[in-house]
Amino acid sequence: MEQQLVSAHDIFPHIRIVLGMVIGLGVTRLLSGLARIVQHPGQYRLYSVHLAWVVSVLLMLVHFWWWEFGLFQIETWTFGKYLFIIFYAVTLFLLCALLFPDSMLDYTSYEDFFYSRRAWFFGLLAATYLLDVIDTLLKGPEHFARFGVEYLFRTPVFVTLCVIAILVSDRRFHIAFVAAALVYQISFILRLFDTIV
C-alpha cells in the first residue's frame, strides 16, 4: 500500500487551528474582563496601568496570530517545534489570566491586584520576549535578519525592564514602562509587520 506524504504546507493549517484555540482563550479572557468592568464599573477601582497592560497584551495576541503566519516557511515540522509554539501561546494566555483573575475577592482594587501579582506578570512577559527570539529563529535566518540590529537590542532592553518592574513598585516607573512599551509595540508592528509577507 502506497503511503502518502504530507507536506509542511498541509501541516501548517492544522497547527494554526490549535494556536487559534489557545489565543482565542486569551482574547476571550481579556474581553470578558473588560466586559465585567463595563457591567460593574463600581465594583473594583480601576487602575490606568493595569488597563494599559490589558490593551498591550490584547494587541500582542492579535499581533501573535498575524506574525505566526510566517511559520508556513518551516519545511520540516517536528513535535518539538509544535510543542514550542503551543508553549509560547500558552504563555500569552497566562498573561491574560494574570490581568483578569477568576475572583477579585482578595483585592480592594485592580491596582492592589496588579502590584501583588507583578512578579508573575512581568516574569511571564520577560519570558515572551525570550520565546520570541526562538520563534523568530525557527522561521529562518532571512526572517531573523529582516529585523536588523534593532531586534538584538529590543529583547535585552525589555527583559531588563521586566526585571526592574518585578523589583520596583514605584508607580511612576510603571506608568512610564507601559506607556513606552505601548508606543514601541505599535511602532514595531506598523514598521515591520504592516503586510503579512
PDB file of C-alpha atoms in Angstrom, residues 24 48 68 79-80 141 152 157 164 172 177-178 191 193:
ATOM      1  CA  GLY A  24      -8.822  32.709  21.332  1.00  0.00           C
ATOM      2  CA  SER A  48      -4.766  53.003  34.346  1.00  0.00           C
ATOM      3  CA  GLU A  68       2.747  33.367  13.162  1.00  0.00           C
ATOM      4  CA  PHE A  79       6.852  17.579  17.640  1.00  0.00           C
ATOM      5  CA  GLY A  80       9.411  19.748  19.465  1.00  0.00           C
ATOM      6  CA  PRO A 141      17.887  33.260   9.179  1.00  0.00           C
ATOM      7  CA  LEU A 152      19.117  42.489  19.001  1.00  0.00           C
ATOM      8  CA  VAL A 157      16.115  46.023  26.987  1.00  0.00           C
ATOM      9  CA  ILE A 164      13.087  46.105  37.174  1.00  0.00           C
ATOM     10  CA  ARG A 172       5.927  56.456  38.050  1.00  0.00           C
ATOM     11  CA  PHE A 177       7.151  51.485  31.264  1.00  0.00           C
ATOM     12  CA  VAL A 178       3.676  50.661  29.985  1.00  0.00           C
ATOM     13  CA  ARG A 191       7.125  49.421  10.626  1.00  0.00           C
ATOM     14  CA  PHE A 193       4.567  43.812  10.195  1.00  0.00           C
TER      15      PHE A 193
END
